[in-house]
Amino acid sequence: MTARIPVGLSTASVYPQPAGAAFDMASDLGYDGVELMVWADPVSQDIRAVDRLSTRSGMPVLAVHAPCLLISQRVWSPDPSERLRRAVEAAGDLGAPTVVLHPPFRWQRKYADGFAELVSSLEAESGIAIAVENMFPVKRPLGRGRSVEMNAFKPSVDPTDVGHANYTLDLSHSAAAHMDALELAKRMGDGLRHVHLADGSGAPKDEHMVPGRGTQPCAELCEMLARGGFDGQVVLEVNTRRAGTADARREMLAEALLFARLHLDWAAEGGAGKARPGLSR
């Protein structure tokens, strides 16, 4: 029997609520665990506090997302190499098999020059997969309603251009980058370790919609993973900031979990004699 792919909830999915709310929500809705986004939330930076949340809720930490957003450039340390090391240590302390990491920004020259070697050496030392994530170009305003698209990451938004042992595939990012997510998954191959399941419309911004509400092949990717023996984690990283109420946020995250489970389980069971599942809203 094929092992069931764990489906987790990113703590970013309850923003602006703190990490504790994500652990409670994941437990209440029946997720398999949590991805810890380390950022401005003080609790997310306190690994002992996170461990207590995990124990209290019964939700294991499936992955640690290193602090590499613009808003978390000084979390733990101003040195990005040290932030990565701390993330790997945190994953080890929490029993998480994976660290999620963005490629270096272009202006982080020293870090970027040694990035691939640092990732490889930390993986070898720790036994933890450091899954480098696909990103997307950003638009730089030029004034008078004009803008230019630019790549903020070195060498590119596609981590397969470098070649790492492990990858994270984010479908909201592939939407914003106008990349074929299924082809990107194939290029990542056996190195695909972690998936941020979310959707996007193709607008040039990071939308993180509930899967099934945008243009990305979320269902097809779930089915590819289930049929291909994927042994990583699928994590719902959904933007609920406009949910309005706690009940509306809960409904969005329940729908996201149902989408993932329907498609992963349908494909794992062979889909024989059954119509492809769908959701109606």
GROMACS .gro file of C-alpha atoms in nm:
model
  281
    1MET     CA    1   0.000   0.000   0.000
    2THR     CA    2   0.134   0.346  -0.093
    3ALA     CA    3   0.221   0.561   0.208
    4ARG     CA    4  -0.011   0.857   0.253
    5ILE     CA    5   0.154   1.189   0.170
    6PRO     CA    6   0.147   1.418   0.475
    7VAL     CA    7  -0.044   1.743   0.425
    8GLY     CA    8   0.063   2.030   0.647
    9LEU     CA    9  -0.039   2.389   0.717
   10SER     CA   10   0.208   2.676   0.696
   11THR     CA   11   0.201   2.910   0.993
   12ALA     CA   12   0.203   3.189   0.730
   13SER     CA   13  -0.151   3.082   0.639
   14VAL     CA   14  -0.298   3.236   0.954
   15TYR     CA   15  -0.111   3.570   0.930
   16PRO     CA   16  -0.153   3.815   1.103
   17GLN     CA   17  -0.227   3.566   1.380
   18PRO     CA   18   0.078   3.414   1.554
   19ALA     CA   19   0.222   3.067   1.506
   20GLY     CA   20   0.018   2.919   1.791
   21ALA     CA   21  -0.303   2.984   1.600
   22ALA     CA   22  -0.172   2.776   1.308
   23PHE     CA   23  -0.096   2.478   1.531
   24ASP     CA   24  -0.446   2.497   1.679
   25MET     CA   25  -0.610   2.537   1.338
   26ALA     CA   26  -0.411   2.249   1.189
   27SER     CA   27  -0.513   2.023   1.476
   28ASP     CA   28  -0.880   2.123   1.463
   29LEU     CA   29  -0.909   2.074   1.087
   30GLY     CA   30  -0.720   1.744   1.068
   31TYR     CA   31  -0.394   1.846   0.901
   32ASP     CA   32  -0.097   1.613   0.944
   33GLY     CA   33   0.140   1.877   1.076
   34VAL     CA   34   0.272   2.230   1.042
   35GLU     CA   35   0.542   2.417   0.849
   36LEU     CA   36   0.702   2.678   1.071
   37MET     CA   37   0.763   3.010   0.896
   38VAL     CA   38   1.036   3.187   1.093
   39TRP     CA   39   0.979   3.560   1.068
   40ALA     CA   40   0.877   3.866   1.274
   41ASP     CA   41   0.642   3.667   1.501
   42PRO     CA   42   0.851   3.627   1.823
   43VAL     CA   43   0.706   3.281   1.892
   44SER     CA   44   0.826   3.156   1.553
   45GLN     CA   45   1.183   3.251   1.653
   46ASP     CA   46   1.164   3.069   1.988
   47ILE     CA   47   1.218   2.701   1.911
   48ARG     CA   48   1.140   2.590   2.266
   49ALA     CA   49   0.806   2.770   2.247
   50VAL     CA   50   0.737   2.609   1.909
   51ASP     CA   51   0.818   2.267   2.052
   52ARG     CA   52   0.564   2.327   2.329
   53LEU     CA   53   0.302   2.425   2.070
   54SER     CA   54   0.374   2.109   1.874
   55THR     CA   55   0.343   1.890   2.183
   56ARG     CA   56   0.024   2.059   2.304
   57SER     CA   57  -0.151   2.041   1.968
   58GLY     CA   58  -0.021   1.700   1.862
   59MET     CA   59   0.096   1.857   1.536
   60PRO     CA   60   0.452   1.766   1.430
   61VAL     CA   61   0.669   2.025   1.259
   62LEU     CA   62   0.708   1.895   0.904
   63ALA     CA   63   0.943   2.169   0.787
   64VAL     CA   64   1.111   2.490   0.898
   65HIS     CA   65   1.102   2.783   0.655
   66ALA     CA   66   1.426   2.973   0.706
   67PRO     CA   67   1.396   3.351   0.761
   68CYS     CA   68   1.482   3.473   0.412
   69LEU     CA   69   1.199   3.717   0.331
   70LEU     CA   70   1.276   4.087   0.304
   71ILE     CA   71   1.085   4.144   0.629
   72SER     CA   72   1.296   3.886   0.815
   73GLN     CA   73   1.645   3.989   0.705
   74ARG     CA   74   1.756   4.051   1.064
   75VAL     CA   75   1.573   3.766   1.237
   76TRP     CA   76   1.827   3.559   1.434
   77SER     CA   77   2.119   3.730   1.256
   78PRO     CA   78   2.190   3.984   0.980
   79ASP     CA   79   2.412   3.716   0.822
   80PRO     CA   80   2.203   3.495   0.585
   81SER     CA   81   2.446   3.206   0.626
   82GLU     CA   82   2.395   3.213   1.001
   83ARG     CA   83   2.018   3.232   0.959
   84LEU     CA   84   2.032   2.919   0.746
   85ARG     CA   85   2.247   2.738   1.002
   86ARG     CA   86   2.002   2.834   1.277
   87ALA     CA   87   1.712   2.706   1.066
   88VAL     CA   88   1.885   2.371   1.017
   89GLU     CA   89   1.953   2.348   1.392
   90ALA     CA   90   1.588   2.433   1.462
   91ALA     CA   91   1.470   2.161   1.225
   92GLY     CA   92   1.693   1.911   1.402
   93ASP     CA   93   1.564   2.017   1.744
   94LEU     CA   94   1.202   1.994   1.627
   95GLY     CA   95   1.239   1.666   1.440
   96ALA     CA   96   1.155   1.826   1.105
   97PRO     CA   97   1.311   1.653   0.802
   98THR     CA   98   1.314   1.961   0.579
   99VAL     CA   99   1.425   2.324   0.572
  100VAL     CA  100   1.264   2.546   0.307
  101LEU     CA  101   1.493   2.814   0.166
  102HIS     CA  102   1.475   3.088  -0.096
  103PRO     CA  103   1.765   3.145  -0.337
  104PRO     CA  104   1.996   3.436  -0.245
  105PHE     CA  105   1.905   3.791  -0.337
  106ARG     CA  106   2.134   3.934  -0.603
  107TRP     CA  107   2.279   4.191  -0.361
  108GLN     CA  108   2.386   3.917  -0.116
  109ARG     CA  109   2.702   3.863  -0.321
  110LYS     CA  110   2.919   3.676  -0.073
  111TYR     CA  111   2.630   3.454   0.037
  112ALA     CA  112   2.528   3.391  -0.324
  113ASP     CA  113   2.880   3.296  -0.433
  114GLY     CA  114   2.903   3.020  -0.173
  115PHE     CA  115   2.533   2.930  -0.157
  116ALA     CA  116   2.533   2.592  -0.332
  117GLU     CA  117   2.834   2.471  -0.135
  118LEU     CA  118   2.686   2.592   0.196
  119VAL     CA  119   2.355   2.416   0.130
  120SER     CA  120   2.531   2.094   0.032
  121SER     CA  121   2.763   2.094   0.332
  122LEU     CA  122   2.484   2.164   0.583
  123GLU     CA  123   2.276   1.883   0.434
  124ALA     CA  124   2.568   1.643   0.467
  125GLU     CA  125   2.637   1.746   0.827
  126SER     CA  126   2.276   1.742   0.948
  127GLY     CA  127   2.096   1.483   0.737
  128ILE     CA  128   1.821   1.742   0.684
  129ALA     CA  129   1.700   1.824   0.333
  130ILE     CA  130   1.743   2.192   0.245
  131ALA     CA  131   1.480   2.238  -0.024
  132VAL     CA  132   1.551   2.547  -0.237
  133GLU     CA  133   1.233   2.715  -0.360
  134ASN     CA  134   1.135   2.851  -0.701
  135MET     CA  135   1.065   3.224  -0.696
  136PHE     CA  136   0.926   3.488  -0.935
  137PRO     CA  137   1.037   3.816  -1.094
  138VAL     CA  138   0.934   4.145  -0.935
  139LYS     CA  139   0.827   4.468  -1.101
  140ARG     CA  140   1.035   4.779  -1.040
  141PRO     CA  141   0.840   5.103  -1.084
  142LEU     CA  142   0.988   5.357  -1.325
  143GLY     CA  143   0.732   5.631  -1.269
  144ARG     CA  144   0.443   5.759  -1.478
  145GLY     CA  145   0.272   5.421  -1.459
  146ARG     CA  146   0.567   5.238  -1.611
  147SER     CA  147   0.759   4.946  -1.463
  148VAL     CA  148   1.023   4.692  -1.559
  149GLU     CA  149   1.037   4.325  -1.464
  150MET     CA  150   1.355   4.227  -1.283
  151ASN     CA  151   1.505   3.917  -1.127
  152ALA     CA  152   1.591   3.980  -0.762
  153PHE     CA  153   1.750   3.637  -0.716
  154LYS     CA  154   2.088   3.494  -0.814
  155PRO     CA  155   2.130   3.334  -1.056
  156SER     CA  156   1.757   3.316  -1.135
  157VAL     CA  157   1.410   3.242  -1.000
  158ASP     CA  158   1.451   2.877  -1.104
  159PRO     CA  159   1.668   2.680  -0.858
  160THR     CA  160   1.717   2.401  -1.112
  161ASP     CA  161   1.942   2.643  -1.302
  162VAL     CA  162   2.199   2.577  -1.028
  163GLY     CA  163   2.117   2.218  -0.944
  164HIS     CA  164   2.054   2.128  -0.581
  165ALA     CA  165   1.987   1.797  -0.415
  166ASN     CA  166   1.644   1.909  -0.285
  167TYR     CA  167   1.376   2.152  -0.399
  168THR     CA  168   1.053   2.320  -0.290
  169LEU     CA  169   0.791   2.377  -0.561
  170ASP     CA  170   0.560   2.673  -0.492
  171LEU     CA  171   0.264   2.700  -0.730
  172SER     CA  172   0.179   3.058  -0.638
  173HIS     CA  173   0.533   3.151  -0.740
  174SER     CA  174   0.511   2.954  -1.065
  175ALA     CA  175   0.190   3.143  -1.146
  176ALA     CA  176   0.353   3.482  -1.090
  177ALA     CA  177   0.657   3.376  -1.295
  178HIS     CA  178   0.442   3.231  -1.577
  179MET     CA  179   0.630   2.903  -1.542
  180ASP     CA  180   0.484   2.561  -1.622
  181ALA     CA  181   0.460   2.405  -1.276
  182LEU     CA  182   0.437   2.049  -1.403
  183GLU     CA  183   0.745   2.088  -1.621
  184LEU     CA  184   0.929   2.248  -1.329
  185ALA     CA  185   0.833   1.952  -1.111
  186LYS     CA  186   0.972   1.717  -1.375
  187ARG     CA  187   1.301   1.911  -1.386
  188MET     CA  188   1.324   1.888  -1.008
  189GLY     CA  189   1.274   1.513  -1.044
  190ASP     CA  190   1.358   1.302  -0.742
  191GLY     CA  191   1.491   1.617  -0.575
  192LEU     CA  192   1.137   1.750  -0.528
  193ARG     CA  193   1.110   1.727  -0.151
  194HIS     CA  194   0.847   1.983  -0.052
  195VAL     CA  195   0.543   2.145  -0.215
  196HIS     CA  196   0.373   2.472  -0.128
  197LEU     CA  197   0.025   2.401  -0.258
  198ALA     CA  198  -0.152   2.724  -0.346
  199ASP     CA  199  -0.292   2.885  -0.656
  200GLY     CA  200  -0.246   3.199  -0.859
  201SER     CA  201  -0.417   3.385  -1.140
  202GLY     CA  202  -0.103   3.465  -1.338
  203ALA     CA  203  -0.091   3.821  -1.206
  204PRO     CA  204   0.267   3.945  -1.143
  205LYS     CA  205   0.241   3.907  -0.766
  206ASP     CA  206   0.248   3.634  -0.502
  207GLU     CA  207  -0.122   3.557  -0.445
  208HIS     CA  208  -0.128   3.223  -0.257
  209MET     CA  209  -0.492   3.154  -0.339
  210VAL     CA  210  -0.682   2.850  -0.217
  211PRO     CA  211  -0.592   2.568  -0.461
  212GLY     CA  212  -0.854   2.528  -0.730
  213ARG     CA  213  -0.944   2.898  -0.740
  214GLY     CA  214  -0.676   3.004  -0.990
  215THR     CA  215  -0.507   2.883  -1.306
  216GLN     CA  216  -0.236   2.653  -1.172
  217PRO     CA  217  -0.244   2.273  -1.225
  218CYS     CA  218  -0.288   2.205  -0.854
  219ALA     CA  219  -0.499   1.892  -0.903
  220GLU     CA  220  -0.269   1.753  -1.170
  221LEU     CA  221   0.038   1.810  -0.953
  222CYS     CA  222  -0.124   1.632  -0.656
  223GLU     CA  223  -0.204   1.338  -0.882
  224MET     CA  224   0.151   1.334  -1.023
  225LEU     CA  225   0.293   1.327  -0.671
  226ALA     CA  226   0.065   1.047  -0.552
  227ARG     CA  227   0.135   0.831  -0.856
  228GLY     CA  228   0.509   0.902  -0.860
  229GLY     CA  229   0.594   0.780  -0.512
  230PHE     CA  230   0.658   1.129  -0.371
  231ASP     CA  231   0.796   1.091  -0.017
  232GLY     CA  232   0.809   1.456   0.090
  233GLN     CA  233   0.545   1.688   0.230
  234VAL     CA  234   0.263   1.893   0.078
  235VAL     CA  235   0.199   2.215   0.270
  236LEU     CA  236  -0.089   2.457   0.222
  237GLU     CA  237   0.056   2.809   0.216
  238VAL     CA  238  -0.261   3.012   0.161
  239ASN     CA  239  -0.316   3.385   0.201
  240THR     CA  240  -0.612   3.435   0.437
  241ARG     CA  241  -0.547   3.799   0.530
  242ARG     CA  242  -0.871   3.909   0.364
  243ALA     CA  243  -1.080   3.638   0.524
  244GLY     CA  244  -1.249   3.897   0.745
  245THR     CA  245  -1.349   3.662   1.025
  246ALA     CA  246  -1.207   3.361   1.205
  247ASP     CA  247  -1.484   3.145   1.060
  248ALA     CA  248  -1.404   3.259   0.705
  249ARG     CA  249  -1.034   3.180   0.757
  250ARG     CA  250  -1.126   2.838   0.891
  251GLU     CA  251  -1.346   2.769   0.589
  252MET     CA  252  -1.067   2.865   0.348
  253LEU     CA  253  -0.814   2.638   0.517
  254ALA     CA  254  -1.065   2.354   0.544
  255GLU     CA  255  -1.134   2.385   0.171
  256ALA     CA  256  -0.762   2.385   0.096
  257LEU     CA  257  -0.709   2.067   0.298
  258LEU     CA  258  -1.007   1.896   0.135
  259PHE     CA  259  -0.873   1.983  -0.212
  260ALA     CA  260  -0.532   1.835  -0.135
  261ARG     CA  261  -0.667   1.519   0.022
  262LEU     CA  262  -0.925   1.455  -0.251
  263HIS     CA  263  -0.668   1.469  -0.530
  264LEU     CA  264  -0.382   1.299  -0.349
  265ASP     CA  265  -0.598   1.012  -0.225
  266TRP     CA  266  -0.790   0.971  -0.552
  267ALA     CA  267  -0.466   0.930  -0.744
  268ALA     CA  268  -0.305   0.710  -0.478
  269GLU     CA  269  -0.601   0.474  -0.504
  270GLY     CA  270  -0.554   0.455  -0.880
  271GLY     CA  271  -0.856   0.663  -0.974
  272ALA     CA  272  -0.993   0.353  -1.138
  273GLY     CA  273  -1.362   0.369  -1.212
  274LYS     CA  274  -1.398   0.706  -1.044
  275ALA     CA  275  -1.445   1.054  -1.184
  276ARG     CA  276  -1.176   1.307  -1.097
  277PRO     CA  277  -1.285   1.479  -0.776
  278GLY     CA  278  -1.393   1.841  -0.781
  279LEU     CA  279  -1.502   2.109  -0.539
  280SER     CA  280  -1.793   2.345  -0.578
  281ARG     CA  281  -1.824   2.672  -0.390
   0.00000   0.00000   0.00000
